[in-house]
Short mmCIF file of C-alpha atoms and ligand atoms in Angstrom, two decimals:
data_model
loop_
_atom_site.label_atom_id
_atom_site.label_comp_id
_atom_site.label_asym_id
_atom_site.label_seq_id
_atom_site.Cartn_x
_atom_site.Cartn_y
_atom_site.Cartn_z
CA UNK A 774 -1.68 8.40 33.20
CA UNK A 775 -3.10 6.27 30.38
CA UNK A 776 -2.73 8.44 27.05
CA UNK A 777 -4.57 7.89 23.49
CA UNK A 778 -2.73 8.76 20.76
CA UNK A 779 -4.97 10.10 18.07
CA UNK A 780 -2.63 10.87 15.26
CA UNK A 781 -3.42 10.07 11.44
CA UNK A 782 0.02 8.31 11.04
CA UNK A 783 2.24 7.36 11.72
CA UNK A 784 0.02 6.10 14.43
CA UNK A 785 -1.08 3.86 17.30
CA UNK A 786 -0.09 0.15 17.44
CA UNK A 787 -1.12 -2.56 19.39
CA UNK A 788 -0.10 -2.50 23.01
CA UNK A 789 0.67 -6.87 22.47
CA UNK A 790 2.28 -6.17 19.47
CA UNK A 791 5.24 -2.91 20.90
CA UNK A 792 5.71 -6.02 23.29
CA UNK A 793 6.60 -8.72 21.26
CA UNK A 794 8.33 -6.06 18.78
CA UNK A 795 10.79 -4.95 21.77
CA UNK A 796 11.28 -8.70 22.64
CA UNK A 797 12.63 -9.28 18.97
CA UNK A 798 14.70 -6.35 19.05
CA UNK A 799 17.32 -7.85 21.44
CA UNK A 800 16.62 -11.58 20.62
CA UNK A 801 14.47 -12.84 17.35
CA UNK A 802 13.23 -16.08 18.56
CA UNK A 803 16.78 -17.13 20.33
CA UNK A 804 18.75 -16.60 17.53
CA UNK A 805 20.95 -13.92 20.05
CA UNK A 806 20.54 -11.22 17.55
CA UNK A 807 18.44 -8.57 17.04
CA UNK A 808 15.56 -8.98 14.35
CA UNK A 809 16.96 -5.67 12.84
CA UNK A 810 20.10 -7.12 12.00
CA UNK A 811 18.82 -10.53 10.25
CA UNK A 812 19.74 -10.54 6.79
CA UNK A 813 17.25 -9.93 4.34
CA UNK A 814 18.34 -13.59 2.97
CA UNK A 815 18.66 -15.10 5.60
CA UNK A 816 16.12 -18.35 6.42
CA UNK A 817 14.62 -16.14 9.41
CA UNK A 818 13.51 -13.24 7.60
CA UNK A 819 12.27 -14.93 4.44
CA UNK A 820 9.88 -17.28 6.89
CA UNK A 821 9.17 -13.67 8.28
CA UNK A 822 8.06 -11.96 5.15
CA UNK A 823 6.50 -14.95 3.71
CA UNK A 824 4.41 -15.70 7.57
CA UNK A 825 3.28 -11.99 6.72
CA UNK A 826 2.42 -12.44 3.79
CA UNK A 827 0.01 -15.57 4.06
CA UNK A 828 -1.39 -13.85 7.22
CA UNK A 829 -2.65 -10.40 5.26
CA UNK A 830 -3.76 -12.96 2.83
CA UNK A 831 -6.20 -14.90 4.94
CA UNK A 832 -7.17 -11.63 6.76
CA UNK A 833 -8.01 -9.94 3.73
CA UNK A 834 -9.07 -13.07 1.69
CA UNK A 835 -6.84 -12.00 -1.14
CA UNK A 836 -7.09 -14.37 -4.61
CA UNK A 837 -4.25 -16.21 -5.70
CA UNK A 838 -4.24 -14.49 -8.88
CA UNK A 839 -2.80 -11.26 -6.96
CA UNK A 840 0.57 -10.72 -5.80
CA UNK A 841 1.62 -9.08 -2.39
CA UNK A 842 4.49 -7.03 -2.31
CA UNK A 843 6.17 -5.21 0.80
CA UNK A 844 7.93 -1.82 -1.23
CA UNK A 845 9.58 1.18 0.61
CA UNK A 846 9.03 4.49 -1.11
CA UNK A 847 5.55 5.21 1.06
CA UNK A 848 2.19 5.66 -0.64
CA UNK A 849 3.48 8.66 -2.37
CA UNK A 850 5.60 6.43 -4.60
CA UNK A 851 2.74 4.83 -5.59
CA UNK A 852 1.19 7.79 -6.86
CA UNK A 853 3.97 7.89 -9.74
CA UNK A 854 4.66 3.93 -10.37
CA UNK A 855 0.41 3.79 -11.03
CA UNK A 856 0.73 5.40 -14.15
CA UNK A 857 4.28 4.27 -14.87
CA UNK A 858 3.25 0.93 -15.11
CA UNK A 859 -0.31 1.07 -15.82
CA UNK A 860 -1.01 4.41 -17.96
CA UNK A 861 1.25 3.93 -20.74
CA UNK A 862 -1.20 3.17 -23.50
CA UNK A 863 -2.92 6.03 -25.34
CA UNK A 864 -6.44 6.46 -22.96
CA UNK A 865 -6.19 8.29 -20.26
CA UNK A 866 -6.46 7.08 -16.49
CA UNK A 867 -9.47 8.72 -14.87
CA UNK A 868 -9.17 9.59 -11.31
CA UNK A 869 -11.69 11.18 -8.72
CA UNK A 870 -10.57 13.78 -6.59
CA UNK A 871 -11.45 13.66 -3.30
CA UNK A 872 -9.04 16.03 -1.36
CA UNK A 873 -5.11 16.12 -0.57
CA UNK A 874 -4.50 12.89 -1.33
CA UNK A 875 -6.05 12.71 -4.62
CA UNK A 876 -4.78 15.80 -5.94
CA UNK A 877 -1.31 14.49 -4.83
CA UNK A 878 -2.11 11.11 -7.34
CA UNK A 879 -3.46 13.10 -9.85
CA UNK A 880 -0.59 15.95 -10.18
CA UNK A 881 1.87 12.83 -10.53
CA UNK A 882 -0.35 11.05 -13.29
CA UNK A 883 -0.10 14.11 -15.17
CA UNK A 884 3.23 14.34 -14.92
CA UNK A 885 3.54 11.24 -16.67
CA UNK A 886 0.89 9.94 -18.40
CA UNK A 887 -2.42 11.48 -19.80
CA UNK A 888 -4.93 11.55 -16.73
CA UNK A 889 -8.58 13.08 -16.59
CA UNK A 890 -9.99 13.59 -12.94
CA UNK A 891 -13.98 12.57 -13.67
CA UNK A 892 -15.10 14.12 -10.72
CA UNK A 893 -14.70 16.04 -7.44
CA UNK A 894 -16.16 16.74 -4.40
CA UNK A 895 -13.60 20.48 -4.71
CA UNK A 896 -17.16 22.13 -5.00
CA UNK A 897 -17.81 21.80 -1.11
CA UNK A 898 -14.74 21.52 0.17
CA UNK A 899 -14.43 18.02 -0.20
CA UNK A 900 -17.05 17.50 2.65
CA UNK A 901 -18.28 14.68 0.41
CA UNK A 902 -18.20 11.87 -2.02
CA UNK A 903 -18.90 12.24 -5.71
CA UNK A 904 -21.38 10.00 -7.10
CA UNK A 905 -22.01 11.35 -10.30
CA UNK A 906 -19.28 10.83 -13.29
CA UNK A 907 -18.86 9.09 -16.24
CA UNK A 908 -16.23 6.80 -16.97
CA UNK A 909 -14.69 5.76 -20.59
CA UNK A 910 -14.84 1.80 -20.65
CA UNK A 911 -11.38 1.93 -22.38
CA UNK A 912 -9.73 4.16 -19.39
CA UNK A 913 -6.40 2.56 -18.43
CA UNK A 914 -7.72 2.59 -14.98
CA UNK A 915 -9.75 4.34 -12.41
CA UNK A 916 -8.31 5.81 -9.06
CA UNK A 917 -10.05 6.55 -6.01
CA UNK A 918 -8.74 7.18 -2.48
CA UNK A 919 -11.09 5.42 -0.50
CA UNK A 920 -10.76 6.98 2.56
CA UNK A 921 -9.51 10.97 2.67
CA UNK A 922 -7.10 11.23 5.75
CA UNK A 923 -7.71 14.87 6.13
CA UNK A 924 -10.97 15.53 5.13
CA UNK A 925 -12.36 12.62 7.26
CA UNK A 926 -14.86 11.31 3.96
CA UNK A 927 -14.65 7.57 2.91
CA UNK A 928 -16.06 5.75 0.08
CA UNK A 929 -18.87 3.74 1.53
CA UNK A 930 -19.77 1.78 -1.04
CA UNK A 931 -16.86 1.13 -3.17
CA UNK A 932 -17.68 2.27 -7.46
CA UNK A 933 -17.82 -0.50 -9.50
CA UNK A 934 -15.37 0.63 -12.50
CA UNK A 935 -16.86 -2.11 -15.02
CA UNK A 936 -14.15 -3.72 -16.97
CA UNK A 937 -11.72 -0.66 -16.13
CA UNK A 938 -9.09 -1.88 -13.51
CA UNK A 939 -10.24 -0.07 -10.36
CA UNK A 940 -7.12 1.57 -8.13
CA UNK A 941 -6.91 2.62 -4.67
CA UNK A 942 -4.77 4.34 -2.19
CA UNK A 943 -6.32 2.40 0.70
CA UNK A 944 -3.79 4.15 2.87
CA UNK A 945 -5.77 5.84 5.94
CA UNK A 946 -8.21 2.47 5.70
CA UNK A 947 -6.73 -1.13 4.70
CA UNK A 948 -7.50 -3.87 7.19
CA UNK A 949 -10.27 -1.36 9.16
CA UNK A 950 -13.58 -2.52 6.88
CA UNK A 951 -14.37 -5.76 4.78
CA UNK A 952 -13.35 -5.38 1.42
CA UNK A 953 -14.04 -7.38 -1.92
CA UNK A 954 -10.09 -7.33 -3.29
CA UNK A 955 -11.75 -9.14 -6.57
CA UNK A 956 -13.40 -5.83 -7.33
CA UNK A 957 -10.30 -3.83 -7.44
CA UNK A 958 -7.19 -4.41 -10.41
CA UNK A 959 -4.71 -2.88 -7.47
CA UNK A 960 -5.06 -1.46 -3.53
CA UNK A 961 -1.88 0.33 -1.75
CA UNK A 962 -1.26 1.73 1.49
CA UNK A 963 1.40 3.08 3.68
CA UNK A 964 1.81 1.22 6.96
CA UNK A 965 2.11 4.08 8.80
CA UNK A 966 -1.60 3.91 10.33
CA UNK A 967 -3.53 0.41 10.29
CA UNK A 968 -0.71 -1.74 9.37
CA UNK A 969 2.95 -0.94 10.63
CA UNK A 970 5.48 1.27 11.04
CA UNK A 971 6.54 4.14 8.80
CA UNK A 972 8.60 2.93 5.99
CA UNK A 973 6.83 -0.32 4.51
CA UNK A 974 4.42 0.32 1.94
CA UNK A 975 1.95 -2.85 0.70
CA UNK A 976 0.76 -3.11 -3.06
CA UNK A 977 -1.50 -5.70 -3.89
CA UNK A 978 -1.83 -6.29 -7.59
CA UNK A 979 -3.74 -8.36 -10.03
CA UNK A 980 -1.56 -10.42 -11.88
CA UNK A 981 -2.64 -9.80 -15.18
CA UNK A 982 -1.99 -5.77 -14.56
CA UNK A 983 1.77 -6.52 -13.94
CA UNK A 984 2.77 -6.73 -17.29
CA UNK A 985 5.71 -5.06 -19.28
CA UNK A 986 5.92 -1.33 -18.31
CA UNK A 987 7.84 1.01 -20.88
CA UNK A 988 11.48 0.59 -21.58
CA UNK A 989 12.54 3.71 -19.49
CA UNK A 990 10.72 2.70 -16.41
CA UNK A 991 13.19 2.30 -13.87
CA UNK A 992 13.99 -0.99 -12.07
CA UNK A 993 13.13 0.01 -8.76
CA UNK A 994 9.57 1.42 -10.23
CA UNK A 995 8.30 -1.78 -11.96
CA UNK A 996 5.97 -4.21 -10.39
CA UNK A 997 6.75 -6.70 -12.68
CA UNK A 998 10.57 -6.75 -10.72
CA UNK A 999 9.10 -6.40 -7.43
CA UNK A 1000 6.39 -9.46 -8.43
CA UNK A 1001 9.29 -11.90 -9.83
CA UNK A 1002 11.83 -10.90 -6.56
CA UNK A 1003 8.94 -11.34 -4.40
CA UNK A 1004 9.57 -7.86 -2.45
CA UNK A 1005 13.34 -9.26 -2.51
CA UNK A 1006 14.55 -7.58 -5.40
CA UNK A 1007 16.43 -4.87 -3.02
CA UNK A 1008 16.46 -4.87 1.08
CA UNK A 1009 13.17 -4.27 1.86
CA UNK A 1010 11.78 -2.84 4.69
CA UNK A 1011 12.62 -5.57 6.86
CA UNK A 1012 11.78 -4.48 10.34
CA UNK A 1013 8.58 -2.67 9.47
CA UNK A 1014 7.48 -6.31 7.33
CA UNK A 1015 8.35 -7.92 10.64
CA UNK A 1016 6.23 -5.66 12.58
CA UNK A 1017 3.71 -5.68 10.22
CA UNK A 1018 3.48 -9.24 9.80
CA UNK A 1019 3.01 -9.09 13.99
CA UNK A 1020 0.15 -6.54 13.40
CA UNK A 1021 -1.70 -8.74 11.03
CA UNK A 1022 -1.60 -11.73 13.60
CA UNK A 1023 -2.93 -9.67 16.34
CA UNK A 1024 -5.22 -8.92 14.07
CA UNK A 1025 -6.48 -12.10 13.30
CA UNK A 1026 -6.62 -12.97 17.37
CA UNK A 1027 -8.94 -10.16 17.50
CA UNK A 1028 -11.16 -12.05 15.49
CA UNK A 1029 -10.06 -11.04 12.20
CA UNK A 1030 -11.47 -7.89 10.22
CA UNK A 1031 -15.05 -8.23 10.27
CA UNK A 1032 -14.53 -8.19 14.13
CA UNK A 1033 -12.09 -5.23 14.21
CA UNK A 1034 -15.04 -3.63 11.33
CA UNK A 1035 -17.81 -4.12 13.93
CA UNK A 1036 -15.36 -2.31 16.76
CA UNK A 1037 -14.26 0.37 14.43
CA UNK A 1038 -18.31 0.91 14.01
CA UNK A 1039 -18.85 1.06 17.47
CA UNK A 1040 -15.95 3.69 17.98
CA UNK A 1041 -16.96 5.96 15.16
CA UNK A 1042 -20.71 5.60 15.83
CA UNK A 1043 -19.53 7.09 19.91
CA UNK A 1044 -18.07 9.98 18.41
CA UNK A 1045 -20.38 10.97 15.90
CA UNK A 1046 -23.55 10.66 17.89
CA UNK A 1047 -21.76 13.12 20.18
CA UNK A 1048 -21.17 15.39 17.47
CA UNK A 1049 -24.29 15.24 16.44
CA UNK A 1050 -25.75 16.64 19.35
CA UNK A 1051 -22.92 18.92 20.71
CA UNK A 1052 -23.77 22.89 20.91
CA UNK A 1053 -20.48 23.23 20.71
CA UNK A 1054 -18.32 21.12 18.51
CA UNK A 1055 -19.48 19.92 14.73
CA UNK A 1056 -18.01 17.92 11.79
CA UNK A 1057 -18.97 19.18 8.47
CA UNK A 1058 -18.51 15.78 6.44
CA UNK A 1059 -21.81 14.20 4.48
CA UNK A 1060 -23.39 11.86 6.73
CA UNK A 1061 -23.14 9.38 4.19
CA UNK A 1062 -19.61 9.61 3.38
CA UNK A 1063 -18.34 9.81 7.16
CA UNK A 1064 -14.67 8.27 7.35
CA UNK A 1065 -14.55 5.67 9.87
CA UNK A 1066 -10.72 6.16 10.91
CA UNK A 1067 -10.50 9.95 10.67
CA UNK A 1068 -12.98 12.69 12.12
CA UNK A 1069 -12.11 16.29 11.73
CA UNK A 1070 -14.27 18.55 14.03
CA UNK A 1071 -14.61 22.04 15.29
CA UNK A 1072 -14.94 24.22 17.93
CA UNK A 1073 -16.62 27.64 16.77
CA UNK A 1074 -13.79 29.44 17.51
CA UNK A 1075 -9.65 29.18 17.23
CA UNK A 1076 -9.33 30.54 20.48
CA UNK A 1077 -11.94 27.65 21.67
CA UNK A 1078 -10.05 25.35 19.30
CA UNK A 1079 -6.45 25.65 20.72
CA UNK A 1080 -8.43 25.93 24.27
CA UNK A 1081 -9.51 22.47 23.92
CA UNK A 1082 -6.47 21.51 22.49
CA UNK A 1083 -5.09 22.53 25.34
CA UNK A 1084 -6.79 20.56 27.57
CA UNK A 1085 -6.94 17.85 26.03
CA UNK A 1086 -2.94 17.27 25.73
CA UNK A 1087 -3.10 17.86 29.63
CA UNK A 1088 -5.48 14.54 29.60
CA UNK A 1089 -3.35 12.74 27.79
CA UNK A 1090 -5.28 12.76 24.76
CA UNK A 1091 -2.74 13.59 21.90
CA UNK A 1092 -2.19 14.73 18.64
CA UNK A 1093 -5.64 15.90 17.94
CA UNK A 1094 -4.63 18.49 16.45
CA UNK A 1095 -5.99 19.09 12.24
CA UNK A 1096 -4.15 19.11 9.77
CA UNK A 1097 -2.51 22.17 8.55
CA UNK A 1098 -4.78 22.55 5.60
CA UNK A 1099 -8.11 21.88 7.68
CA UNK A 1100 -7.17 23.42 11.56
CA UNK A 1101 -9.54 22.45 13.92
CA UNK A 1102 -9.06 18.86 15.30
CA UNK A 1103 -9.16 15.38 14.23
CA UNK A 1104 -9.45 12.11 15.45
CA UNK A 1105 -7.50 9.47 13.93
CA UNK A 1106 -9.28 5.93 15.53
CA UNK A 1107 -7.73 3.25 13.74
CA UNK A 1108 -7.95 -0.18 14.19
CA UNK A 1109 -5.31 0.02 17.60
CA UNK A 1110 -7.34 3.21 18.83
CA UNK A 1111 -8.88 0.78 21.94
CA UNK A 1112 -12.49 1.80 22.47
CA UNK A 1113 -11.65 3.42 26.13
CA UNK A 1114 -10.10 5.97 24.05
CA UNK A 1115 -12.89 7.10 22.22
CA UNK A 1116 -14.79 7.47 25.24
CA UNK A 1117 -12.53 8.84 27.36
CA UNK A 1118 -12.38 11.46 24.10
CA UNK A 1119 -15.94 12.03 24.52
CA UNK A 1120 -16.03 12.47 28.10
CA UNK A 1121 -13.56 15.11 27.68
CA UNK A 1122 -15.57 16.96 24.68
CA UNK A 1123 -18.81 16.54 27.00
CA UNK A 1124 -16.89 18.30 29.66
CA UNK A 1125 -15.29 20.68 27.78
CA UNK A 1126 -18.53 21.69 26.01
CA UNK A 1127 -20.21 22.00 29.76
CA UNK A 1128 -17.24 24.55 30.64
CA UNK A 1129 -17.45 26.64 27.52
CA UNK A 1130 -21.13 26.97 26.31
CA UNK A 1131 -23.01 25.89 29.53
CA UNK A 1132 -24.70 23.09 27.34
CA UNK A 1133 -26.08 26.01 25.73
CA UNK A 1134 -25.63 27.46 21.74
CA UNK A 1135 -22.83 29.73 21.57
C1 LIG B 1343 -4.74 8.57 1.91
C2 LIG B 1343 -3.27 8.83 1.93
N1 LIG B 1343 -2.55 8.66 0.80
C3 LIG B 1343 -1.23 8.88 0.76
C4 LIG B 1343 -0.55 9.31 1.88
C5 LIG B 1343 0.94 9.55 1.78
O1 LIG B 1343 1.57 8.47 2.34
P1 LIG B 1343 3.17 8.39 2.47
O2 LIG B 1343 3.55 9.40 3.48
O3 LIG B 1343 3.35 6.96 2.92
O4 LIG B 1343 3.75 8.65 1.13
C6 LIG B 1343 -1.23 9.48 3.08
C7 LIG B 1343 -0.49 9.90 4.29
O5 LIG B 1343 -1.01 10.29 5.28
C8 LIG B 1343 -2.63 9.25 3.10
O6 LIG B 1343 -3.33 9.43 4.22
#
C-alpha cells in the first residue's frame, strides 16, 4: 500500500531524492565512503555545501548582498540569536503574534532584549492574520512568522515594515510560495519540512544586519562568525546540507518554485473546496489567511475525530493527527506531499463523511 505522510515536520521528502540520499550513504560519488563520513574540510563536502548553496540561491533569487548560512540549533535557536544580534540598541523589536510559534520568538526576545508584540490575532484564537498595528520607524526590527504550523494561517501578502528590517521564521513555508527576499532584512527556517532533514537550520541575512553583536554574545550565536566561516566555523550539519542541497535540485527539475507554488495551489485549493462544503468536517481559519502547507480541521466530535483517525491510519494516510494544543487533525502538504495524496485524502474524508452523517448535517 502507497502511504502519505502528512506530518508538519519533520516531514515528507522527495521519493528521487531518499534515492539518491541512500546511494550516497554507502558511496558519495565513488569516493568508497559514505557521504556521512566526508570531512567537513574535505574538497567533497565544501563543493557540497557551496553546490547547495548557489542552488537555494537561484531557486529563491537571493541578492548578493545576503549571506546563506547552514546553522544547527533548529529554528528555535533563532528565536534567541534574533535579538542577540539584532536587538541590542535601545528601541525595542516589535513582533506580531500569530500563535505557538510567535509566542515562542517573543518569550525569548524578552528574555533578552526589550520586545513589544504590536499585534495579535490571540483575540480569536489565532484563526487569523492581524492587519491592523502600528509600527515605530526606529524599531530594531519587525518579526512575523509567516506561516503558523499549528494554527494553519499564513501571511498572504507579506507587511511591508518600511525602513525597519523585516524578520521571519519562514519555517513551515520557505521554498513553497514566491517570495521577494529584498523585502525582508533576514528569513530562517528549520529543514525539517520543505527543505531537509531535521537538524540543519538556513538563515539568510542581509549583509548590512550582520554587524558587531555585544561583547557577551557567544561565538556560536553570532552571525557575523557564521558569515566570515561561511557555515564552517564548527561541523555543520553536514549530511542534512547534503540532503538539502539534493532537495533544492529536485526542486529546480520540478520547474523551480513558481512551479512547485502553482502545485501547492492546486493541492490546498482540493482540500479546502472540500471543506468548504463538507457537513461534516470544517476548518476554522480566515479565508484570507488560509496556510497553504498546513490545514487543521475538525470533525464535530472527538469520538468522530479519533474515528477518522482511525481510519485513516488503516489507509495509509498518516500522522494527521493535530497538534496537542489544537486536537482535531491536520494536514501538513508541503512541497513533497505529491498531489495523489491530497486526493486520495479527500476521497477518504468524502467517504468517511458518507459513513458518519449520511451526507447529511449532524
Ligand atoms: C513556524 C515554526 N517555527 C519554529 C519551529 C521550531 O523549529 P525547531 O524545532 O527547528 O526549533 C517550528 C517547528 O515546527 C515551526 O513550525
Amino acid at each position: 500500500m502507497t502511504v502519505y505522510n502528512f506530518s508538519a515536520g519533520p516531514s515528507m521528502l522527495p521519493e528521487a531524492v531518499l534515492q539518491e540520499a541512500a546511494r550516497g550513504l554507502r558511496d558519495y560519488n565513488g569516493s568508497g565512503m559514505s557521504v556521512m563520513e566526508l570531512s567537513h574540510r574535505s574538497r567533497q563536502f565544501v563543493q557540497i555545501i557551496e553546490r547547495a548553496e548557489a542552488a537555494l540561491r537561484r531557486l529563491m533569487r537571493i541578492p548578493a548582498e545576503y549571506s546563506v548560512l547552514f546553522l544547527q540549533g533548529g529554528a528555535s535557536s533563532q528565536f534567541a540569536m534574533v535579538p542577540m544580534n539584532l536587538a541590542q540598541s535601545a528601541t525595542a523589536a516589535a513582533y506580531i503574534d500569530t500563535g505557538n510559534w510567535s509566542q515562542r520568538a517573543i518569550a525569548e526576545a524578552k528574555l533578552l532584549s526589550r520586545a513589544e508584540v504590536i499585534a495579535s490575532s490571540a483575540d480569536k484564537n489565532y484563526t487569523y492574520i492581524p492587519r491592523d498595528y502600528q509600527l515605530a520607524p526606529d524599531a530594531a526590527y519587525l518579526h512575523i512568522t509567516s506561516n503558523n504550523t499549528l494554527e494553519g494561517t499564513r501571511f498572504g501578502e507579506i507587511p511591508s515594515a518600511g525602513r525597519v528590517p523585516l524578520i521571519a521564521d519562514m519555517s513551515s513555508e520557505m521554498l513553497s510560495r514566491e517570495i521577494d527576499v529584498a523585502k525582508f532584512g533576514l528569513i530562517y527556517a528549520g529543514a525539517q519540512k520543505n527543505i531537509g532533514p531535521a537538524g540543519l537550520t538556513v538563515v539568510i541575512i542581509r549583509t548590512d544586519l550582520v554587524g558587531r553583536p555585544a561583547r557577551n554574545v557567544p561565538t556560536m550565536l553570532r552571525y557575523d562568525v557564521h558569515c566570515e566561516a561561511r557555515s564552517l566555523y564548527n561541523t555543520p550539519p553536514c549530511y542534512a546540507v547534503y540532503v538539502a542541497g539534493l532537495v533544492f535540485e529536485w526542486l529546480e527539475q520540478m520547474g523551480g518554485v513558481a512551479a512547485v507554488e502553482t502545485l501547492n495551489e492546486i493541492k490546498a485549493r482540493a482540500l479546502y473546496d472540500f471543506l468548504d462544503q463538507s457537513s461534516l468536517f470544517s476548518n476554522s481559519v480566515a479565508r484570507a489567511d488560509r496556510s497553504r502547507m498546513n490545514v487543521p480541521f475538525t470533525a464535530p466530535s472527538e469520538e468522530l475525530n479519533e474515528k477518522f483517525l482511525a481510519a485513516s491510519e488503516g489507509a495509509g494516510l498518516l500522522t494527521l493527527r493535530g497538534h496537542r494544543l489544537v486536537g482535531g487533525m491536520r494536514a501538513s502538504i508541503y512541497n513533497a506531499m505529491p498531489l495523489a495524496g491530497v486526493q486520495k485524502l479527500v476521497e477518504m474524508m468524502q467517504q468517511f463523511e458518507y459513513e458518519n452523517a449520511g451526507g447529511k448535517h449532524v
